[in-house]
Every structure is written in structure tokens, then in C-alpha cells.
Amino acid sequence: MPTVHMLDYVAGNVRSLVNAIEKCGYMVEWVRTPEDVSRAEKLILPGVGHFGHCLSQLAGAGYLAPIRAHIDAGKPFMGICVGLQAIFEGSVEDPATPGLGVIKGDLDRFDDTNKAVPHIGWNSANAGGKSLYDLQPTSKYYYVHSYKYPYVKGKLEDQGWTVATGTYGGEVFVGAVAKANILATQFHPEKSGVAGLRVLKAFLTGSGAETVGQDIAGPAPTGGLTRRVIACLDVRTNDQGDLVVTKGDQYDVREKTSDRGVRNLGKPVELARKYYEQGADEVTFLNITSFRDCPLADLPMLEILRQTSKTVFVPLTIGGGIRDTVDVDGTKVSALEIATMYFKSGADKVSIGSDAVLAAEEYYGLGRKLFGATAIEQISRAYGNQAVVVSVDPKRVYVPKIDATRHNTIQTKFPGPKGEEYCWYACTIKGGRETRDLDVVELVQAVEAMGAGEILLNCIDRDGTNSGFDLELIDQVKGAVRIPVIASSGAGNPGHFQEVFEKTRTDAALGAGMFHRGEYTVKQVKDYLAEKGLEVRQFEGDL
Ligand code: 1PR
């Protein structure tokens, strides 16, 4: 197998990138010392997290000069995400740390006045009729970033670069740049389905470098960020000891029959692959019970991730049990260590539930002060905010008057059992088994301050009911934070997805039961949204 060298210099999920490279027929050789760079023919610089952290790590380990020499020698070089940002001179994310300076100019941050930041999801990389490493004007690519190089027409082109752009909330940014031996993508090709694999392959085979900048005829480009549809798999062991995808209503996953067995809706790896092929934009696994009767290193979810990430080239999130814990042999294991095991096995994001609620309570108890010790802070510091999702399991508490409680209350169109016209959403832990004196607004604001990058907003009252999303809850949470929100619980048909996208400002919508029970496919949801004029990404097949 031909090889490509990849820099292994920061903590991050490079597993998916390795899998994608192997899918393209290449093998990864790791660059572990600056001397290894000179032996590389083709070099990939992946990047996650913080610009300053990445660049100072590279500089400290003596990589900058060999990378520049590699580029100057005209050898193939590809930067991904922060690897793209690294080729600029600097970034407002860390003005004190210089970049490689291959391109003159500095990165700035997306304006979050009227939109969620980070920019997460599938967006265009439109090269304006030029050939750029097999980018397609109608394809979509997976981005996750808060900082970007603002596109100014002609500026980079005048320096000989071919540029592809995306647009987010009115801001046009550089999605990819290329010139001769250099390719850099702000999006993650390894997480962009076959559209991304094509770009990676064009780099690996060298075909992209041969044609970059040539005029090409093609269809007109499509718009910007698409509506993100996520398939969620609640996973647990059933009474026979098998790991199954299950789904309950209002968090009860046992059959209503007399034996009350755990509802078995299929095998996790197979279902994940099926939803990927139906066009799911992301797949989320929630380990809804603990598997703590085995050593942490043997957690069955790790194997599920390893298997899934070999064939599913969209972002994978894993949740459940991410907290400081003690292994079966008595060793203390931090939440960060558990997250690291998941990232190394192929996860792109981890989702934290119960532990986030307890951390938020402590945050308010200590007068809104942070000490860097929570799981959210530790994981986001190491892997970037975008890697940390907080999964919220709120439940309605009805009250007769707006000021009947200290909590953030809304007036509801769906009154309570005694006709109460107001409610607040209480956070729960342990899969909804324990309700806490913390409301959903308090929780999401605390975790945003800690560095969470996204909210997965479930709703126990709607879970498994097929009655549609709780739009009032989504409005309340969207009004409270700047980070993206994924609406979850209650989806029963494609119209519910249309409703949540049109009537709220949600950034993504998630379905579970309706997909598992085979009532609708992800593709049917997307076709329906497209028919209604909402932009979606469709599965483009295999490489
Ligand atoms: O607390 O960090 O260990 O994480 C546990 C995770 O497991 C949390 O994210 C929590 O939401 C989840 N969880 C725990 N118990 C259950 C359960 O169902 N008994 N599932 C559970 C949560 C909600 C969503 C579901 C949507 C959409 N299930 O996963 O997919 O409600 O369902 P629908 O479209 O069928 O309505 P920690």
C-alpha cells in the first residue's frame, strides 16, 4: 500500500482520518520527530482545538522549519482544519503565537451576534468554476470551527491561490485553498462522506495538484449551511447480555409485556451504517446504562466506535458515563482519560449528561467561578470546545404563576394537569431517574461558560411520544446560549423536522424511535425537507 506521513503532535481524534486514508487505499506513517518530516514524500498536518496550542506545540517540538522546508521543496502538503489555519500568519484566537506564514493574513472569529458559534455542520466549499482537488459545487462538507479566514475576492487569488468558500450567516469564509503542492481545508474531509474522501484521494494520488486552478464546467453551486439531521442510538446490554440499540418512551426502555424485557431494535454498528447510507449528517451513540462490570479499557462502546468509524464517514458522538470514576481494579480514572479512550477509538465528540448537571450546581454554589477542574473544562481544553456536547434531560414542572418559583419560567400553550399555564424545565440526572433543583437555562449557561461546544437538548416529556419536538423548550434554550443546540425527543414524522427548523432557531434536529422502528428513513426526512425548500445534504454513495 502507498503511504502518507501524518504529524502526530497534539491530542485529537486522528482515528477517523486514518480510517479515511485507508479507505482511499493509502497507509499512514507517523511523523514522531522533526527528522521524520524530511523522510516524508506526502505530509498531512491535521489539527484540532486551539490555534495557539497547536502552533506552540509544533514550534516547541521543532516542527515548523522542517514543515516549511517540505513545502518549499514542492512536496505534497495538506493541512486540515487548524492545519489550514496554521498556514496563515496568525489568528485572533492567540495573537501572540505566529503561524507558518505561507499565506499572508490573519484569521478572525465568526460574529456570534445573530448566529451560533462554533459553526458546526455541512456547508459548501465553492471554488467558483475552478478545479480544486475534486471539490464539487453541489457537495457539502463538514465544518466545525469558530475562527476563519474571511474571504475577500481577489486577495488570495492574486497570490496565485485557488480558493473555495462557504457562507455562514452572511460571512464568507475560506473553506479550502490550494496552490500546486499545497492543499488546505477548513472542513474535515474524513468526516464529509464520499465528498470528503474524493478530496483526500485527489491529494493522495496527486491528481488534484495536476489540475488545480483550471477552469471547469459544472452545475451551479448550492447555498450554505444545510439543515442537520442526526440519528441517535441509545445503546445498552439487554437481559441476555447483548449490546442492543433500544428506545423507550419517556426513558422507559422495557417492553410493556409481562416479561418487561429491554426493547431490542437492532445492532449498533449495523444501524449506524444504515443511517449513514440513508444520509444521516451525524450519528450519536448514548450508552444509557453503565458497563462498569468490566475494565474501562474493554468497554464495549469502544469496539462499537472502532467498527463504526471504519465505514461511517460522518461525525460520531458518544455519550454516557463520562465522568471521573474508579476502574474495577480500584484505579482512579478521570473523565478526560475516558474521553481520550473514546476519541482514540473513533469518536469526534463526547456527550456529558449527569456530570454536567452536578458541575453546574457546583458552579453556582461557588458564585459562578470556574477552577478548570470540571470534565467539561478539561476535555474542551484538550480537544477543543467543539468536541464537548452536553446532553440535557429536562422535564416540565408546572406552576400556576410566573413568579411561583425562582426558576426560569415560560408561559406554555400546553397547560399542566391542573390547568397551570406556566412551567419551568427541571434538569435530571441518571437517565431521568433523579430530578434536581436546577433549571435548563441555568444548566446551559453554566456549561457554555465551562467550554461546552454544543447542547443536545432532549425532553423527557416528549421522548418516544411521536408528538413532535417541544418548541417552547427549544426557544427557551436558544434564547439562553450562543453555542449550537440540537433539538431532540418527540420526532415522529418528517413534518416534525420541518416544524422545528421553521418555527425555532435550532441548529440541528435528532430522531431515534421513528428511524429504529422503520417508520421513516433519514432519506425520507431529507427528501421532505428539500421539497419544502429547506437545504439538506444527501448521501452521495461510496468512493
Ligand atoms: O448521564 O453522562 O451517563 O449520560 C447518559 C446519557 O444517556 C444521557 O445523554 C441521557 O440522555 C441518556 N439516557 C439515559 N437514560 C436514557 C433512557 O432513555 N432511559 N436516553 C437515556 C436518552 C433520549 C434520546 C432520544 C431522544 C429522541 N434518550 O437519546 O434519542 O429522546 O427519541 P425519539 O426521537 O424516539 O423521541 P450520562
XYZ file of C-alpha atoms and ligand atoms in Angstrom:
580
model
C 0.000 0.000 0.000
C 1.341 3.503 -0.777
C 1.911 5.684 2.267
C 1.354 9.200 3.506
C 3.058 10.772 6.501
C 0.943 12.324 9.194
C 2.033 14.514 12.071
C 1.069 13.132 15.465
C 1.724 16.166 17.617
C -1.434 17.001 19.549
C -4.173 15.127 21.294
C -7.035 14.695 18.904
C -9.156 12.290 17.050
C -6.967 11.211 14.180
C -8.520 7.742 14.076
C -11.200 8.859 11.592
C -8.557 10.420 9.389
C -6.515 7.211 9.420
C -9.644 5.241 8.519
C -10.454 7.639 5.679
C -6.902 7.458 4.326
C -7.043 3.658 4.416
C -10.391 3.769 2.647
C -8.599 5.697 -0.133
C -6.040 2.875 -0.415
C -3.168 4.516 1.486
C -1.407 3.748 4.747
C -0.355 6.242 7.404
C 3.230 6.535 8.541
C 3.531 8.590 11.696
C 5.848 11.545 11.964
C 7.059 11.463 15.533
C 10.208 13.597 15.319
C 11.151 16.637 13.209
C 13.666 14.434 11.365
C 10.815 12.203 10.161
C 9.426 15.157 8.178
C 12.395 15.134 5.812
C 11.647 11.482 5.007
C 8.059 12.286 4.066
C 7.012 12.455 0.449
C 3.414 13.470 1.201
C 2.647 15.163 4.513
C -0.662 15.754 6.289
C -0.999 18.217 9.155
C -4.258 17.502 10.978
C -5.351 19.976 13.578
C -7.895 20.204 16.316
C -8.710 22.657 19.031
C -6.870 25.838 19.765
C -4.676 27.645 17.196
C -2.139 28.833 19.768
C -1.942 25.430 21.425
C -1.329 23.650 18.104
C 1.227 26.151 16.823
C 3.137 26.396 20.076
C 3.257 22.590 20.289
C 4.612 22.449 16.733
C 7.119 25.216 17.382
C 8.207 23.774 20.734
C 8.840 20.350 19.218
C 10.878 21.860 16.370
C 8.454 21.066 13.549
C 7.973 24.484 11.940
C 11.233 24.660 9.995
C 11.001 21.100 8.587
C 7.374 21.686 7.546
C 8.364 24.908 5.749
C 11.245 23.064 4.076
C 8.866 20.298 2.959
C 6.508 22.862 1.429
C 9.326 24.869 -0.180
C 10.701 21.693 -1.745
C 7.409 21.398 -3.630
C 6.384 18.175 -1.896
C 2.654 17.492 -1.377
C 1.308 19.068 1.821
C -2.204 19.028 3.202
C -3.489 20.928 6.249
C -6.861 20.109 7.773
C -8.979 22.404 9.989
C -6.461 24.040 12.350
C -3.953 22.616 9.841
C -5.416 25.111 7.335
C -5.326 27.906 9.892
C -1.662 27.088 10.604
C -0.541 28.117 7.122
C -1.681 31.709 7.718
C 0.374 34.261 9.653
C -1.724 34.321 12.800
C -5.162 34.204 14.430
C -7.064 36.396 16.858
C -7.580 33.198 18.845
C -3.994 33.635 20.049
C -2.385 36.792 18.635
C 0.916 36.097 20.394
C 1.549 32.845 18.521
C 2.646 33.078 14.878
C 1.504 30.644 12.186
C 3.595 29.193 9.370
C 3.023 32.335 7.297
C 2.746 30.511 3.972
C -0.198 32.815 3.257
C -0.186 36.427 4.388
C -3.136 37.321 6.598
C -4.746 36.581 9.952
C -7.833 34.646 10.970
C -10.706 36.222 12.862
C -13.727 34.853 14.725
C -17.266 34.378 13.441
C -19.593 37.068 14.729
C -21.998 35.384 17.173
C -24.463 38.284 17.468
C -27.082 36.580 15.340
C -25.850 33.049 14.902
C -24.475 30.107 16.833
C -20.705 29.785 17.124
C -18.901 27.369 16.630
C -20.043 26.952 13.037
C -20.930 23.266 13.042
C -22.379 21.378 10.134
C -22.387 20.741 6.417
C -21.594 23.719 4.263
C -20.295 24.430 0.773
C -16.744 24.781 -0.492
C -17.408 26.559 -3.747
C -14.372 27.106 -5.943
C -16.177 29.361 -8.430
C -15.733 27.245 -11.560
C -12.098 26.321 -10.844
C -10.709 22.867 -10.242
C -9.715 22.398 -6.602
C -8.840 18.842 -5.623
C -12.151 17.371 -6.755
C -14.356 19.725 -4.742
C -17.863 19.711 -6.184
C -20.051 22.828 -6.244
C -23.140 20.878 -5.201
C -21.474 18.768 -2.489
C -21.423 19.626 1.186
C -18.514 19.320 3.599
C -18.410 19.008 7.376
C -17.071 22.049 9.214
C -16.565 22.673 12.889
C -14.760 25.885 13.836
C -15.157 29.281 15.469
C -12.270 31.019 13.683
C -11.945 31.508 9.939
C -10.117 33.375 7.240
C -12.548 35.987 5.888
C -12.790 35.809 2.128
C -12.042 38.970 0.150
C -12.401 38.469 -3.584
C -9.100 38.531 -5.411
C -6.866 38.804 -2.341
C -5.641 35.209 -2.279
C -6.188 34.645 -5.989
C -3.735 37.490 -6.689
C -1.125 35.495 -4.776
C -1.755 32.506 -7.049
C -4.132 30.569 -4.784
C -7.296 28.820 -5.875
C -9.938 29.371 -3.225
C -13.191 27.656 -2.266
C -15.608 29.450 0.020
C -18.520 28.797 2.324
C -21.040 31.269 3.718
C -22.318 31.291 7.273
C -24.822 33.851 8.487
C -23.701 36.339 5.839
C -19.968 35.872 6.452
C -17.989 34.422 3.547
C -15.014 32.383 4.699
C -12.275 30.296 3.136
C -13.308 26.634 3.076
C -10.260 25.419 1.151
C -7.196 26.852 -0.563
C -4.746 25.221 -2.921
C -1.697 26.081 -4.964
C 0.469 23.492 -6.709
C 1.710 21.122 -3.969
C -0.317 22.713 -1.140
C -3.909 21.915 -0.187
C -5.608 23.107 2.979
C -9.206 22.529 4.008
C -11.081 24.203 6.830
C -13.613 21.350 6.680
C -12.870 17.787 7.716
C -12.622 15.635 4.573
C -12.562 12.498 6.730
C -15.970 13.419 8.158
C -17.549 14.647 4.928
C -18.809 11.374 3.492
C -17.743 10.465 -0.022
C -17.447 14.149 -0.978
C -14.591 14.484 1.513
C -12.996 11.148 0.609
C -12.760 12.329 -3.000
C -10.784 15.408 -1.902
C -8.466 13.270 0.215
C -7.943 10.874 -2.664
C -7.167 13.694 -5.092
C -4.441 14.794 -2.667
C -3.064 11.301 -2.076
C -2.908 10.297 -5.744
C -1.592 13.719 -6.825
C -4.399 14.160 -9.368
C -5.600 17.300 -7.555
C -2.233 19.041 -7.812
C -2.115 18.474 -11.567
C -5.345 20.277 -12.298
C -5.668 22.863 -9.538
C -6.867 26.243 -10.796
C -8.051 25.023 -14.200
C -11.447 26.228 -15.395
C -14.109 23.551 -15.159
C -17.703 23.430 -16.260
C -20.161 22.232 -13.672
C -23.557 22.728 -12.152
C -24.352 25.950 -10.330
C -23.251 25.888 -6.691
C -25.824 25.337 -3.951
C -26.260 27.657 -0.936
C -24.736 27.493 2.545
C -25.185 25.573 5.761
C -27.654 22.702 5.470
C -30.258 21.538 7.980
C -28.500 18.927 10.058
C -30.387 15.665 10.719
C -28.915 13.370 13.357
C -29.719 9.728 14.088
C -29.402 8.747 17.736
C -28.821 5.247 19.043
C -29.485 4.551 22.703
C -27.364 1.515 23.471
C -27.417 -0.851 26.456
C -26.989 -4.502 27.345
C -30.210 -6.457 27.345
C -31.132 -9.166 29.813
C -29.278 -11.740 27.678
C -26.071 -9.688 27.892
C -26.097 -8.498 24.261
C -25.411 -4.919 23.380
C -28.501 -3.607 21.593
C -29.984 -0.407 20.306
C -33.057 0.283 22.363
C -35.626 3.044 22.628
C -38.223 3.806 25.173
C -40.881 6.329 25.733
C -40.185 8.894 28.376
C -36.995 6.949 29.128
C -38.648 3.601 29.895
C -36.917 1.193 27.509
C -38.589 -2.012 28.717
C -41.363 -3.723 26.762
C -44.888 -3.210 28.068
C -45.380 -7.014 28.022
C -45.317 -9.003 31.268
C -41.645 -10.023 30.966
C -40.619 -6.321 30.707
C -37.541 -7.207 28.627
C -35.320 -4.458 27.201
C -36.672 -3.427 23.796
C -34.228 -4.671 21.146
C -34.262 -2.618 17.947
C -31.047 -3.825 16.339
C -27.278 -3.917 16.420
C -25.437 -0.614 16.946
C -22.748 -0.907 14.237
C -25.192 -2.113 11.574
C -27.767 0.544 12.370
C -25.156 3.314 12.371
C -24.008 2.242 8.917
C -27.613 2.067 7.691
C -28.338 5.616 8.835
C -25.072 6.864 7.296
C -26.165 5.380 3.965
C -29.573 6.991 4.346
C -27.844 10.365 4.650
C -27.626 10.979 8.411
C -25.395 14.004 8.980
C -24.136 12.636 12.271
C -24.603 9.537 14.373
C -24.863 9.726 18.155
C -24.465 6.745 20.471
C -25.729 7.105 24.002
C -24.620 4.414 26.388
C -27.714 4.680 28.556
C -26.584 2.272 31.253
C -23.212 1.730 32.751
C -20.990 -1.098 31.558
C -18.841 -0.858 34.603
C -18.635 -4.573 35.352
C -15.645 -4.760 33.006
C -12.349 -2.835 32.913
C -12.725 0.565 31.280
C -10.242 -0.326 28.538
C -12.588 -3.123 27.433
C -15.743 -1.030 27.326
C -17.938 -2.483 24.578
C -18.677 1.029 23.308
C -15.013 1.395 22.338
C -15.289 -1.539 19.972
C -18.548 -0.187 18.561
C -16.786 3.074 17.773
C -13.771 1.336 16.233
C -16.005 -0.695 13.950
C -18.357 2.142 13.063
C -15.621 4.655 12.263
C -14.209 2.315 9.600
C -17.273 2.652 7.415
C -19.181 5.708 8.619
C -17.530 8.929 7.443
C -19.666 11.447 9.288
C -19.154 12.753 12.834
C -19.716 10.287 15.648
C -20.715 11.365 19.142
C -20.589 9.117 22.168
C -22.304 9.775 25.481
C -22.891 8.004 28.760
C -20.678 7.572 31.784
C -18.242 10.364 31.007
C -17.198 11.435 34.484
C -14.367 10.848 36.940
C -14.652 7.263 38.016
C -12.870 4.278 39.555
C -11.935 1.268 37.449
C -12.689 -2.312 38.537
C -9.155 -2.685 39.935
C -9.564 0.436 42.070
C -7.578 2.788 39.795
C -8.962 6.316 39.571
C -9.765 7.331 36.005
C -10.594 10.902 35.059
C -13.360 11.939 32.692
C -10.623 13.274 30.402
C -8.994 9.841 30.270
C -12.326 8.218 29.410
C -12.944 10.823 26.707
C -9.451 10.185 25.339
C -10.225 6.464 25.011
C -13.359 7.329 23.069
C -11.560 9.809 20.789
C -8.823 7.280 20.092
C -11.468 4.734 19.130
C -13.094 6.994 16.557
C -15.408 9.401 18.394
C -15.402 13.030 17.278
C -17.396 14.410 20.185
C -18.243 13.208 23.660
C -21.543 13.958 25.278
C -21.797 14.573 29.007
C -25.107 14.251 30.860
C -25.336 13.746 34.614
C -21.879 15.059 35.385
C -22.664 18.358 33.657
C -25.651 18.920 35.950
C -23.577 18.294 39.062
C -20.804 20.558 37.757
C -23.333 23.332 37.069
C -24.724 23.066 40.591
C -21.217 23.440 41.952
C -20.551 26.379 39.621
C -23.492 28.324 41.053
C -22.684 27.127 44.584
C -19.219 28.680 44.240
C -20.566 32.006 42.963
C -20.165 31.322 39.219
C -16.450 30.687 39.494
C -14.509 28.166 37.470
C -11.350 26.413 38.563
C -10.603 24.336 35.496
C -11.401 21.084 37.249
C -14.712 20.032 35.678
C -14.804 17.339 33.000
C -16.166 19.872 30.509
C -13.304 22.303 31.101
C -10.651 19.595 30.988
C -11.923 17.916 27.830
C -12.597 21.155 25.968
C -9.140 22.457 26.888
C -7.504 19.331 25.489
C -9.698 18.689 22.452
C -11.466 21.983 21.772
C -14.998 23.151 22.631
C -16.410 21.529 19.517
C -15.574 18.108 20.950
C -17.758 18.554 24.042
C -21.522 18.180 23.828
C -23.725 18.476 26.883
C -26.741 16.215 26.797
C -29.623 17.645 28.777
C -32.586 15.607 30.045
C -35.123 18.181 31.219
C -38.649 17.583 32.446
C -41.526 20.041 32.763
C -42.530 21.306 36.203
C -45.854 23.159 36.022
C -46.559 26.180 38.205
C -49.676 28.338 38.478
C -47.912 31.712 38.219
C -44.787 33.065 36.561
C -43.273 34.027 39.912
C -44.274 30.872 41.767
C -40.678 29.663 41.632
C -37.187 31.153 41.447
C -36.612 29.222 38.222
C -36.652 30.473 34.623
C -40.305 30.013 33.758
C -42.226 30.220 30.489
C -45.881 30.617 29.679
C -46.944 27.473 27.859
C -49.574 26.729 25.231
C -49.877 23.243 26.745
C -51.168 23.720 30.306
C -50.414 21.236 33.098
C -52.769 18.670 34.657
C -54.373 21.300 36.882
C -54.569 23.857 34.118
C -51.271 25.518 35.127
C -50.224 27.940 32.406
C -46.577 28.204 33.374
C -43.736 25.766 33.583
C -40.014 25.507 34.019
C -37.753 22.706 32.913
C -36.005 20.813 35.685
C -32.725 19.067 34.910
C -32.440 15.403 35.707
C -29.540 13.004 36.140
C -29.088 9.237 35.872
C -31.269 8.868 32.814
C -34.135 10.894 34.223
C -34.315 8.972 37.477
C -33.394 11.908 39.704
C -34.732 15.457 39.334
C -32.556 18.352 40.530
C -33.307 21.887 41.674
C -31.586 23.339 38.603
C -33.405 24.638 35.557
C -32.394 24.129 31.968
C -31.405 27.784 31.445
C -29.119 27.654 34.454
C -27.566 24.445 33.177
C -26.886 25.501 29.606
C -25.451 28.862 30.641
C -23.130 27.212 33.151
C -21.845 24.617 30.691
C -21.365 27.223 27.986
C -19.169 29.138 30.453
C -17.223 25.922 31.120
C -16.460 25.466 27.431
C -19.142 23.119 26.095
C -19.442 23.466 22.324
C -22.960 22.211 21.713
C -26.176 21.310 23.565
C -28.034 18.071 22.877
C -31.456 19.058 24.115
C -33.639 16.082 24.973
C -37.045 16.410 26.588
C -38.315 13.634 28.811
C -41.969 14.673 28.373
C -41.706 14.233 24.590
C -39.251 11.306 24.351
C -40.708 8.481 22.279
C -44.123 10.115 22.026
C -44.009 10.795 18.249
C -45.824 14.045 19.012
C -43.170 16.455 17.738
C -40.392 18.441 19.372
C -41.036 20.689 22.367
C -40.709 24.008 20.540
C -41.161 26.035 23.725
C -38.212 24.331 25.363
C -36.044 24.842 22.285
C -36.941 28.545 22.130
C -36.044 28.997 25.767
C -32.654 27.313 25.385
C -31.806 29.020 22.083
C -32.500 32.338 23.776
C -30.087 31.491 26.587
C -26.875 30.443 24.797
C -24.717 31.213 21.751
C -23.470 27.670 21.153
C -25.413 25.400 18.759
C -28.419 23.465 20.004
C -29.592 20.060 18.739
C -33.335 19.565 19.209
C -34.208 16.059 20.385
C -37.186 13.988 21.584
C -40.600 13.604 20.043
C -39.863 13.324 16.318
C -42.488 11.073 14.771
C -42.589 12.098 11.115
C -40.731 14.284 8.574
C -43.159 17.158 9.197
C -41.854 17.441 12.765
C -38.382 18.167 11.390
C -39.783 20.831 9.090
C -41.664 22.341 12.014
C -38.665 22.523 14.331
C -36.437 24.034 11.629
C -39.030 26.586 10.553
C -40.501 27.576 13.902
C -37.366 27.646 16.067
C -33.749 28.672 15.591
C -32.477 25.165 16.319
C -29.163 24.267 14.715
C -29.889 20.569 14.204
C -32.616 18.031 14.857
C -32.325 14.470 16.081
C -34.564 11.447 15.704
C -34.406 7.994 17.205
C -37.510 5.812 17.530
C -39.082 6.699 14.185
C -35.904 5.548 12.419
C -35.340 2.421 14.538
C -38.918 1.248 14.172
C -38.622 1.685 10.403
C -41.498 4.165 10.205
C -39.386 6.615 8.185
C -35.855 6.646 6.822
C -33.438 9.523 7.245
C -33.625 9.930 3.471
C -37.388 10.382 3.607
C -36.932 13.146 6.163
C -34.336 14.859 4.000
C -36.363 14.498 0.798
C -39.324 16.002 2.599
C -37.285 18.941 3.905
C -35.854 19.528 0.417
C -39.378 19.502 -1.043
C -40.331 22.189 1.469
C -37.422 24.332 0.323
C -35.038 23.635 3.215
C -31.485 22.867 2.167
C -30.191 19.420 3.099
C -27.215 17.246 2.256
C -27.896 13.940 0.554
C -25.806 10.750 0.721
C -23.586 10.620 -2.361
C -22.751 6.903 -2.354
C -19.477 5.098 -1.791
C -15.994 6.067 -3.000
O -25.615 10.856 32.412
O -23.490 11.307 31.236
O -24.074 8.993 31.926
O -25.264 10.116 30.084
C -26.328 9.240 29.903
C -26.950 9.559 28.582
O -27.932 8.567 28.310
C -27.635 10.903 28.576
O -27.318 11.558 27.370
C -29.118 10.567 28.618
O -29.843 11.462 27.795
C -29.158 9.171 28.031
N -30.201 8.323 28.630
C -30.170 7.798 29.859
N -31.274 7.013 30.035
C -31.972 7.056 28.910
C -33.222 6.341 28.639
O -33.850 6.512 27.593
N -33.654 5.524 29.574
N -31.718 8.168 26.813
C -31.309 7.878 28.021
C -31.988 9.340 26.434
C -33.067 10.404 24.784
C -32.550 10.465 23.446
C -33.563 10.016 22.456
C -34.408 11.202 22.115
C -35.147 11.010 20.830
N -32.765 9.156 25.343
O -31.455 9.652 23.301
O -32.817 9.557 21.408
O -35.317 11.455 23.165
O -36.073 9.991 20.931
P -37.329 9.939 19.955
O -36.906 10.555 18.666
O -37.621 8.479 19.799
O -38.404 10.691 20.646
P -24.594 10.324 31.494
